CSV table of C-alpha atoms in Angstrom, one decimal:
chain,number,residue,atom,x,y,z
A,1,UNK,CA,91.2,-189.2,-187.9
A,2,UNK,CA,90.0,-191.9,-185.5
A,3,UNK,CA,91.7,-195.2,-185.1
A,4,UNK,CA,89.3,-197.9,-186.3
A,5,UNK,CA,86.9,-198.9,-183.6
A,6,UNK,CA,88.2,-196.2,-181.2
A,7,UNK,CA,86.5,-192.9,-180.3
A,8,UNK,CA,88.7,-190.1,-181.7
A,9,UNK,CA,87.2,-187.6,-179.4
A,10,UNK,CA,84.3,-187.8,-177.0
A,11,UNK,CA,84.1,-184.1,-176.0
A,12,UNK,CA,83.9,-180.9,-178.1
A,13,UNK,CA,87.2,-179.0,-178.4
A,14,UNK,CA,87.4,-176.1,-175.9
A,15,UNK,CA,87.3,-173.3,-178.4
A,16,UNK,CA,84.3,-174.8,-180.3
A,17,UNK,CA,82.5,-175.5,-177.0
A,18,UNK,CA,82.9,-171.9,-175.9
A,19,UNK,CA,81.7,-170.6,-179.2
A,20,UNK,CA,78.7,-173.0,-179.2
A,21,UNK,CA,77.8,-171.9,-175.6
A,22,UNK,CA,78.1,-168.3,-176.6
A,23,UNK,CA,75.8,-168.7,-179.6
A,24,UNK,CA,73.3,-170.7,-177.7
A,25,UNK,CA,73.4,-168.2,-174.9
A,26,UNK,CA,72.6,-165.4,-177.3
A,27,UNK,CA,69.8,-167.3,-178.9
A,28,UNK,CA,68.3,-168.0,-175.4
A,29,UNK,CA,68.7,-164.4,-174.5
A,30,UNK,CA,67.0,-162.9,-177.6
A,31,UNK,CA,64.0,-161.9,-175.5
A,32,UNK,CA,66.4,-159.8,-173.4
A,33,UNK,CA,67.8,-158.2,-176.6
A,34,UNK,CA,71.3,-159.5,-176.1
A,35,UNK,CA,73.8,-157.8,-178.5
A,36,UNK,CA,74.5,-159.5,-181.8
A,37,UNK,CA,78.0,-160.5,-182.9
A,38,UNK,CA,80.2,-157.6,-183.9
A,39,UNK,CA,81.2,-157.4,-187.6
A,40,UNK,CA,84.8,-158.0,-186.6
A,41,UNK,CA,83.8,-161.3,-185.0
A,42,UNK,CA,82.1,-162.7,-188.1
A,43,UNK,CA,85.2,-164.3,-189.7
A,44,UNK,CA,86.2,-166.1,-186.5
A,45,UNK,CA,82.6,-167.1,-185.8
A,46,UNK,CA,82.2,-168.6,-189.2
A,47,UNK,CA,85.5,-170.5,-189.0
A,48,UNK,CA,84.5,-171.9,-185.6
A,49,UNK,CA,81.0,-172.8,-186.8
A,50,UNK,CA,82.4,-174.6,-189.8
A,51,UNK,CA,84.8,-176.5,-187.6
A,52,UNK,CA,82.0,-177.4,-185.2
A,53,UNK,CA,79.8,-178.6,-188.1
A,54,UNK,CA,82.6,-180.7,-189.4
A,55,UNK,CA,83.4,-182.1,-186.0
A,56,UNK,CA,79.7,-182.9,-185.4
A,57,UNK,CA,79.5,-184.7,-188.7
A,58,UNK,CA,82.6,-186.8,-188.0
A,59,UNK,CA,81.2,-187.7,-184.6
A,60,UNK,CA,77.9,-188.8,-185.8
A,61,UNK,CA,79.5,-190.9,-188.5
A,62,UNK,CA,81.7,-192.7,-185.9
A,63,UNK,CA,79.9,-195.7,-184.4
A,64,UNK,CA,81.9,-195.5,-181.2
A,65,UNK,CA,81.0,-191.9,-180.6
A,66,UNK,CA,77.3,-192.6,-181.1
A,67,UNK,CA,77.5,-195.2,-178.3
A,68,UNK,CA,79.2,-192.7,-176.0
A,69,UNK,CA,76.8,-189.9,-176.9
A,70,UNK,CA,73.8,-192.0,-176.3
A,71,UNK,CA,75.2,-193.2,-172.9
A,72,UNK,CA,75.9,-189.6,-171.9
A,73,UNK,CA,72.3,-188.7,-172.8
A,74,UNK,CA,71.0,-191.6,-170.7
A,75,UNK,CA,73.1,-190.4,-167.8
A,76,UNK,CA,71.5,-187.0,-167.9
A,77,UNK,CA,68.1,-188.6,-167.4
A,78,UNK,CA,69.1,-190.8,-164.4
A,79,UNK,CA,67.8,-189.5,-161.1
A,80,UNK,CA,71.2,-189.4,-159.3
A,81,UNK,CA,74.0,-189.3,-161.9
A,82,UNK,CA,72.1,-186.8,-164.0
A,83,UNK,CA,72.6,-184.1,-161.3
A,84,UNK,CA,76.3,-184.0,-162.0
A,85,UNK,CA,78.3,-182.2,-164.6
A,86,UNK,CA,80.9,-184.4,-166.2
A,87,UNK,CA,84.3,-184.4,-167.9
A,88,UNK,CA,84.7,-187.3,-170.3
A,89,UNK,CA,88.0,-188.9,-171.0
A,90,UNK,CA,88.4,-191.7,-173.6
A,91,UNK,CA,90.8,-194.5,-173.2
A,92,UNK,CA,89.5,-197.1,-175.6
A,93,UNK,CA,87.5,-199.3,-175.0
A,94,UNK,CA,87.0,-197.4,-171.7
A,95,UNK,CA,85.4,-194.0,-171.3
A,96,UNK,CA,85.7,-192.2,-168.0
A,97,UNK,CA,82.9,-189.9,-166.8
A,98,UNK,CA,84.3,-187.7,-164.0
A,99,UNK,CA,81.2,-186.3,-162.2
A,100,UNK,CA,81.2,-183.2,-160.0
A,101,UNK,CA,78.9,-180.4,-158.9
A,102,UNK,CA,81.9,-178.1,-159.0
A,103,UNK,CA,82.0,-178.0,-162.8
A,104,UNK,CA,79.7,-175.0,-162.8
A,105,UNK,CA,80.3,-171.3,-162.2
A,106,UNK,CA,83.1,-168.9,-163.0
A,107,UNK,CA,86.0,-171.3,-162.3
A,108,UNK,CA,84.4,-174.3,-164.1
A,109,UNK,CA,87.0,-174.2,-166.9
A,110,UNK,CA,89.9,-174.3,-164.4
A,111,UNK,CA,88.3,-177.2,-162.6
A,112,UNK,CA,87.7,-179.1,-165.8
A,113,UNK,CA,91.4,-178.7,-166.7
A,114,UNK,CA,92.5,-180.1,-163.4
A,115,UNK,CA,90.0,-183.0,-163.7
A,116,UNK,CA,91.2,-183.9,-167.2
A,117,UNK,CA,94.8,-183.8,-166.0
A,118,UNK,CA,93.9,-186.0,-163.1
A,119,UNK,CA,92.1,-188.6,-165.2
A,120,UNK,CA,95.0,-188.6,-167.7
A,121,UNK,CA,97.3,-189.8,-164.9
A,122,UNK,CA,95.3,-193.1,-165.0
A,123,UNK,CA,95.4,-193.5,-168.8
A,124,UNK,CA,98.8,-195.2,-168.8
A,125,UNK,CA,97.6,-197.7,-166.2
A,126,UNK,CA,94.4,-198.5,-168.1
A,127,UNK,CA,96.3,-199.0,-171.4
A,128,UNK,CA,98.9,-201.3,-169.9
A,129,UNK,CA,96.2,-203.2,-167.9
A,130,UNK,CA,94.3,-203.9,-171.1
A,131,UNK,CA,97.5,-204.9,-173.0
A,132,UNK,CA,98.4,-207.3,-170.1
A,133,UNK,CA,94.9,-208.8,-170.1
A,134,UNK,CA,95.0,-209.3,-173.9
A,135,UNK,CA,98.5,-210.9,-173.8
A,136,UNK,CA,97.7,-213.2,-170.9
A,137,UNK,CA,94.2,-214.3,-171.8
A,138,UNK,CA,92.5,-212.8,-174.8
A,139,UNK,CA,95.0,-213.8,-177.5
A,140,UNK,CA,96.1,-217.2,-176.0
A,141,UNK,CA,92.4,-218.2,-175.5
A,142,UNK,CA,91.2,-216.9,-178.8
A,143,UNK,CA,88.6,-214.7,-177.2
A,144,UNK,CA,86.7,-212.1,-179.3
A,145,UNK,CA,88.1,-208.5,-179.1
A,146,UNK,CA,86.3,-205.2,-178.9
A,147,UNK,CA,84.5,-203.8,-181.9
A,148,UNK,CA,83.7,-200.2,-182.7
A,149,UNK,CA,80.5,-200.2,-180.6
A,150,UNK,CA,81.9,-202.0,-177.6
A,151,UNK,CA,82.5,-199.4,-174.9
A,152,UNK,CA,83.0,-199.9,-171.2
A,153,UNK,CA,82.0,-197.0,-168.9
A,154,UNK,CA,83.7,-195.9,-165.7
A,155,UNK,CA,82.1,-193.3,-163.4
A,156,UNK,CA,84.4,-191.3,-161.0
A,157,UNK,CA,83.0,-189.2,-158.2
A,158,UNK,CA,85.1,-186.2,-157.2
A,159,UNK,CA,84.9,-187.0,-153.5
A,160,UNK,CA,83.9,-189.6,-151.0
A,161,UNK,CA,80.8,-187.7,-149.9
A,162,UNK,CA,79.2,-187.9,-153.3
A,163,UNK,CA,80.3,-191.5,-153.7
A,164,UNK,CA,78.5,-192.4,-150.5
A,165,UNK,CA,75.5,-190.2,-151.3
A,166,UNK,CA,75.0,-192.1,-154.6
A,167,UNK,CA,75.4,-195.4,-152.7
A,168,UNK,CA,72.7,-194.5,-150.2
A,169,UNK,CA,70.3,-193.5,-152.9
A,170,UNK,CA,70.6,-196.8,-154.8
A,171,UNK,CA,70.9,-198.9,-151.6
A,172,UNK,CA,74.5,-200.0,-152.1
A,173,UNK,CA,76.7,-198.2,-149.6
A,174,UNK,CA,80.4,-199.2,-149.8
A,175,UNK,CA,82.4,-199.8,-146.6
A,176,UNK,CA,84.8,-196.9,-145.6
A,177,UNK,CA,87.8,-198.9,-146.9
A,178,UNK,CA,86.4,-199.4,-150.4
A,179,UNK,CA,87.3,-197.0,-153.1
A,180,UNK,CA,85.2,-198.4,-155.8
A,181,UNK,CA,83.2,-201.4,-157.2
A,182,UNK,CA,81.9,-202.9,-160.4
A,183,UNK,CA,78.1,-203.0,-160.7
A,184,UNK,CA,77.1,-206.0,-162.8
A,185,UNK,CA,73.6,-204.6,-163.3
A,186,UNK,CA,74.7,-201.4,-165.1
A,187,UNK,CA,78.0,-202.9,-166.2
A,188,UNK,CA,79.8,-199.8,-164.9
A,189,UNK,CA,82.7,-199.3,-162.6
A,190,UNK,CA,82.0,-196.7,-159.9
A,191,UNK,CA,84.8,-195.2,-157.8
A,192,UNK,CA,85.8,-191.9,-156.2
A,193,UNK,CA,88.9,-189.8,-156.4
A,194,UNK,CA,90.7,-189.7,-153.0
A,195,UNK,CA,93.5,-187.4,-154.4
A,196,UNK,CA,97.2,-187.9,-154.7
A,197,UNK,CA,97.6,-189.1,-151.1
A,198,UNK,CA,96.1,-192.4,-152.1
A,199,UNK,CA,97.3,-192.7,-155.6
A,200,UNK,CA,98.6,-196.2,-155.2
A,201,UNK,CA,95.3,-197.3,-153.7
A,202,UNK,CA,93.4,-195.9,-156.7
A,203,UNK,CA,95.7,-197.7,-159.1
A,204,UNK,CA,95.1,-201.1,-157.4
A,205,UNK,CA,91.3,-200.4,-157.2
A,206,UNK,CA,91.2,-199.5,-160.9
A,207,UNK,CA,93.1,-202.6,-161.9
A,208,UNK,CA,90.8,-204.8,-159.7
A,209,UNK,CA,87.5,-203.3,-160.8
A,210,UNK,CA,88.4,-203.1,-164.5
A,211,UNK,CA,89.3,-206.8,-164.3
A,212,UNK,CA,85.7,-207.4,-163.1
A,213,UNK,CA,84.4,-205.3,-166.0
A,214,UNK,CA,86.5,-207.2,-168.6
A,215,UNK,CA,85.5,-210.5,-166.9
A,216,UNK,CA,81.8,-209.5,-167.4
A,217,UNK,CA,82.4,-208.4,-171.0
A,218,UNK,CA,84.3,-211.5,-172.1
A,219,UNK,CA,81.9,-213.8,-170.3
A,220,UNK,CA,79.0,-212.1,-172.1
A,221,UNK,CA,80.7,-212.6,-175.5
A,222,UNK,CA,82.3,-216.0,-175.0
A,223,UNK,CA,79.1,-217.3,-173.4
A,224,UNK,CA,76.9,-216.2,-176.2
A,225,UNK,CA,75.5,-213.0,-174.6
A,226,UNK,CA,74.2,-214.6,-171.4
A,227,UNK,CA,74.7,-212.5,-168.3
A,228,UNK,CA,74.4,-215.6,-166.2
A,229,UNK,CA,77.8,-216.8,-167.4
A,230,UNK,CA,79.4,-214.0,-165.4
A,231,UNK,CA,77.1,-214.6,-162.4
A,232,UNK,CA,77.9,-218.4,-162.6
A,233,UNK,CA,81.6,-217.7,-162.0
A,234,UNK,CA,82.5,-218.9,-158.5
A,235,UNK,CA,83.2,-216.1,-156.0
A,236,UNK,CA,86.8,-217.3,-155.3
A,237,UNK,CA,87.6,-217.0,-159.0
A,238,UNK,CA,85.8,-213.7,-159.6
A,239,UNK,CA,87.5,-212.0,-156.7
A,240,UNK,CA,90.8,-214.0,-156.9
A,241,UNK,CA,91.3,-213.1,-160.6
A,242,UNK,CA,90.6,-209.4,-159.9
A,243,UNK,CA,93.0,-209.5,-156.9
A,244,UNK,CA,95.6,-211.3,-159.0
A,245,UNK,CA,95.6,-208.6,-161.7
A,246,UNK,CA,95.1,-205.9,-159.2
A,247,UNK,CA,98.4,-206.7,-157.5
A,248,UNK,CA,100.0,-203.9,-159.4
A,249,UNK,CA,103.4,-202.2,-158.9
A,250,UNK,CA,105.0,-199.3,-160.8
A,251,UNK,CA,108.4,-199.5,-162.3
A,252,UNK,CA,109.0,-196.1,-163.7
A,253,UNK,CA,106.4,-195.6,-166.5
A,254,UNK,CA,105.7,-199.3,-166.6
A,255,UNK,CA,103.1,-201.1,-164.5
A,256,UNK,CA,103.7,-204.7,-163.4
A,257,UNK,CA,100.6,-206.8,-162.8
A,258,UNK,CA,100.1,-210.2,-161.2
A,259,UNK,CA,102.4,-209.6,-158.2
A,260,UNK,CA,102.0,-210.5,-154.6
A,261,UNK,CA,99.5,-209.1,-152.1
A,262,UNK,CA,101.3,-208.9,-148.8
A,263,UNK,CA,98.3,-207.4,-147.1
A,264,UNK,CA,96.2,-210.4,-148.1
A,265,UNK,CA,98.8,-212.7,-146.4
A,266,UNK,CA,98.2,-211.1,-143.0
A,267,UNK,CA,94.9,-213.0,-142.5
A,268,UNK,CA,96.8,-216.3,-143.1
A,269,UNK,CA,99.6,-215.2,-140.8
A,270,UNK,CA,97.1,-214.5,-138.1
A,271,UNK,CA,95.4,-217.9,-138.6
A,272,UNK,CA,98.7,-219.7,-138.5
A,273,UNK,CA,99.7,-217.9,-135.3
A,274,UNK,CA,96.4,-218.8,-133.6
A,275,UNK,CA,96.7,-222.4,-135.0
A,276,UNK,CA,93.4,-222.1,-136.8
A,277,UNK,CA,92.6,-224.0,-140.0
A,278,UNK,CA,92.5,-222.5,-143.5
A,279,UNK,CA,89.2,-222.8,-145.4
A,280,UNK,CA,89.6,-226.0,-147.5
A,281,UNK,CA,90.1,-225.4,-151.2
A,282,UNK,CA,87.8,-228.2,-152.0
A,283,UNK,CA,84.9,-226.4,-150.2
A,284,UNK,CA,85.7,-223.2,-152.1
A,285,UNK,CA,84.3,-224.9,-155.2
A,286,UNK,CA,80.9,-225.9,-153.8
A,287,UNK,CA,78.8,-222.7,-153.4
A,288,UNK,CA,77.3,-221.7,-156.7
A,289,UNK,CA,77.1,-218.0,-156.1
A,290,UNK,CA,78.5,-215.2,-154.0
A,291,UNK,CA,75.7,-215.1,-151.4
A,292,UNK,CA,75.8,-218.8,-150.8
A,293,UNK,CA,79.6,-218.7,-150.6
A,294,UNK,CA,79.5,-216.1,-147.8
A,295,UNK,CA,76.9,-218.2,-145.9
A,296,UNK,CA,79.0,-221.3,-146.4
A,297,UNK,CA,82.2,-219.7,-145.2
A,298,UNK,CA,80.5,-218.0,-142.2
A,299,UNK,CA,79.0,-221.3,-141.1
A,300,UNK,CA,82.3,-223.1,-141.5
A,301,UNK,CA,84.3,-220.4,-139.7
A,302,UNK,CA,81.8,-220.3,-136.8
A,303,UNK,CA,82.0,-224.0,-136.4
A,304,UNK,CA,85.8,-224.2,-136.5
A,305,UNK,CA,87.4,-220.9,-135.5
A,306,UNK,CA,84.9,-220.2,-132.7
A,307,UNK,CA,84.5,-223.8,-131.5
A,308,UNK,CA,86.8,-223.3,-128.4
A,309,UNK,CA,86.3,-219.5,-128.1
A,310,UNK,CA,82.7,-219.5,-126.9
A,311,UNK,CA,81.8,-217.0,-129.6
A,312,UNK,CA,84.2,-214.3,-128.2
A,313,UNK,CA,86.3,-213.0,-131.1
A,314,UNK,CA,85.8,-209.4,-132.2
A,315,UNK,CA,87.8,-209.9,-135.4
A,316,UNK,CA,85.7,-212.9,-136.5
A,317,UNK,CA,83.4,-211.0,-138.8
A,318,UNK,CA,86.2,-209.3,-140.6
A,319,UNK,CA,88.3,-212.4,-140.9
A,320,UNK,CA,85.7,-214.8,-142.5
A,321,UNK,CA,84.7,-212.2,-145.0
A,322,UNK,CA,88.4,-211.3,-145.9
A,323,UNK,CA,88.9,-215.0,-146.6
A,324,UNK,CA,87.0,-214.6,-149.9
A,325,UNK,CA,89.5,-212.1,-151.2
A,326,UNK,CA,92.6,-213.5,-149.5
A,327,UNK,CA,92.2,-217.2,-150.4
A,328,UNK,CA,90.7,-216.4,-153.8
A,329,UNK,CA,93.8,-214.4,-154.7
A,330,UNK,CA,96.2,-217.0,-153.3
A,331,UNK,CA,94.5,-219.8,-155.1
A,332,UNK,CA,94.6,-218.0,-158.5
A,333,UNK,CA,98.2,-217.0,-157.8
A,334,UNK,CA,99.1,-220.6,-157.0
A,335,UNK,CA,97.4,-222.0,-160.1
A,336,UNK,CA,99.0,-219.4,-162.4
A,337,UNK,CA,102.5,-219.2,-160.9
A,338,UNK,CA,103.0,-221.9,-158.3
A,339,UNK,CA,105.1,-225.0,-159.0
A,340,UNK,CA,107.1,-223.1,-161.6
A,341,UNK,CA,104.0,-222.5,-163.7
A,342,UNK,CA,103.2,-226.3,-164.0
A,343,UNK,CA,99.4,-225.6,-163.8
A,344,UNK,CA,99.4,-222.4,-165.9
A,345,UNK,CA,98.1,-224.1,-169.1
A,346,UNK,CA,95.4,-225.9,-167.1
A,347,UNK,CA,94.4,-222.6,-165.5
A,348,UNK,CA,94.1,-221.0,-168.9
A,349,UNK,CA,91.6,-223.8,-169.9
A,350,UNK,CA,89.7,-223.4,-166.6
A,351,UNK,CA,89.5,-219.6,-167.2
A,352,UNK,CA,88.1,-220.2,-170.7
A,353,UNK,CA,85.6,-222.7,-169.3
A,354,UNK,CA,84.6,-220.1,-166.6
A,355,UNK,CA,83.9,-217.5,-169.3
A,356,UNK,CA,81.8,-220.0,-171.2
A,357,UNK,CA,79.7,-220.9,-168.1
A,358,UNK,CA,81.3,-224.4,-167.8
A,359,UNK,CA,79.1,-225.7,-170.7
A,360,UNK,CA,81.6,-228.5,-171.4
A,361,UNK,CA,81.2,-229.6,-167.8
A,362,UNK,CA,77.5,-229.6,-167.2
A,363,UNK,CA,77.6,-226.0,-165.9
A,364,UNK,CA,79.5,-227.1,-162.8
A,365,UNK,CA,82.6,-225.1,-161.6
A,366,UNK,CA,83.6,-227.9,-159.2
A,367,UNK,CA,83.3,-230.6,-161.9
A,368,UNK,CA,85.4,-228.4,-164.4
A,369,UNK,CA,88.0,-227.8,-161.7
A,370,UNK,CA,88.4,-231.5,-160.8
A,371,UNK,CA,88.6,-232.6,-164.5
A,372,UNK,CA,90.9,-229.9,-165.7
A,373,UNK,CA,93.4,-230.0,-162.7
A,374,UNK,CA,93.2,-233.7,-162.2
A,375,UNK,CA,91.9,-233.7,-158.6
A,376,UNK,CA,88.9,-236.0,-158.3
A,377,UNK,CA,89.7,-238.6,-155.6
A,378,UNK,CA,90.2,-237.9,-151.9
A,379,UNK,CA,93.9,-238.8,-152.2
A,380,UNK,CA,94.3,-236.4,-155.1
A,381,UNK,CA,92.6,-233.6,-153.1
A,382,UNK,CA,94.7,-234.3,-150.1
A,383,UNK,CA,97.9,-233.9,-152.2
A,384,UNK,CA,96.6,-230.7,-153.8
A,385,UNK,CA,95.7,-229.2,-150.5
A,386,UNK,CA,99.1,-230.0,-149.0
A,387,UNK,CA,100.9,-228.4,-152.0
A,388,UNK,CA,98.7,-225.3,-151.7
A,389,UNK,CA,99.4,-224.9,-148.0
A,390,UNK,CA,103.1,-225.4,-148.6
A,391,UNK,CA,102.9,-222.6,-151.2
A,392,UNK,CA,101.1,-220.4,-148.6
A,393,UNK,CA,103.9,-221.0,-146.0
A,394,UNK,CA,106.5,-220.2,-148.6
A,395,UNK,CA,104.8,-216.9,-149.3
A,396,UNK,CA,104.4,-216.1,-145.6
A,397,UNK,CA,108.2,-216.7,-145.2
A,398,UNK,CA,109.0,-214.6,-148.2
A,399,UNK,CA,107.0,-211.6,-146.8
A,400,UNK,CA,107.8,-212.1,-143.2
A,401,UNK,CA,108.0,-208.9,-141.1
A,402,UNK,CA,111.6,-207.7,-140.5
A,403,UNK,CA,113.3,-209.6,-137.6
A,404,UNK,CA,110.8,-212.5,-137.8
């Protein structure tokens, strides 16, 4: 039986599926006078048919399965995704659709078995990610939890080529270093499977993108069903929160979230070495959306970093864009864990306000930040910025390269 609110099965058992395909094949081939079932097969056929009818009845009575079934049917009608065969794996409230054109032909069953085994390797991560998210934010903040019809969908391409092909056809091509992304329009996570050689990268990408997806879902619920509550979240918070949770490490069968991101520190290490300034935290709060944030940072970086370089710095484009993720992560980390957790309770309140679209602060992220963290005057901001930079320097020293 299904757990309440969880799909007990999203795919037909293999023996029932084979029998159904066999029967449908014979019905379709009647014009070709395909042979009927042999008498010896009647008993087995009837047992399988009864099992299929019972399975089908239970599925249609389960509200979660109906959502998954309807979503699968919509996928078949989409001009790009409908071209792929899929293997579905349920990990409530997430359902993975692993799409491939190799799931046809004589070796399709063997490929399906390998795919299912592959996706199963991510199940433990997804379950622990959701448990961590609930313990850190859902339960303390009193946020609504998932009901039986609340399902989040993740689409996995079997290779980079098809991932890029889909991106080109919808006009959203990911850079070569990107394994996946969350699409706020379809509410799906899209990624590709790079194989075992990049297993750790997939785990970090999954944790990051699923955090975006959960951020969207809880903002949608806490904010009264308005998608703009997710879009109103400042870019530093959206990416910083995902980077914070996505800093995942494995300890045996257990995953540890919320760790450090040594790779994100390299930008700061470079800026410190070149004696270039860090983007001021106070200015992080001003841009109301992602596009304006990128424009603001680019203008600031051009006017400060390139001021004495006469525009000659090949790494400039990569550096200013990386600042969104690097400083977003560091600020979220600082507010959660810095100063021995002194601001953790305030950060929880700011997170709750973010999910609600800052309704209690006139819809302004900057106003909410200042009031919740007690930084309003120039003197208070100067002290905050100094403490933040001291935290950065401590992290740089903690992760200094060997011999440095």
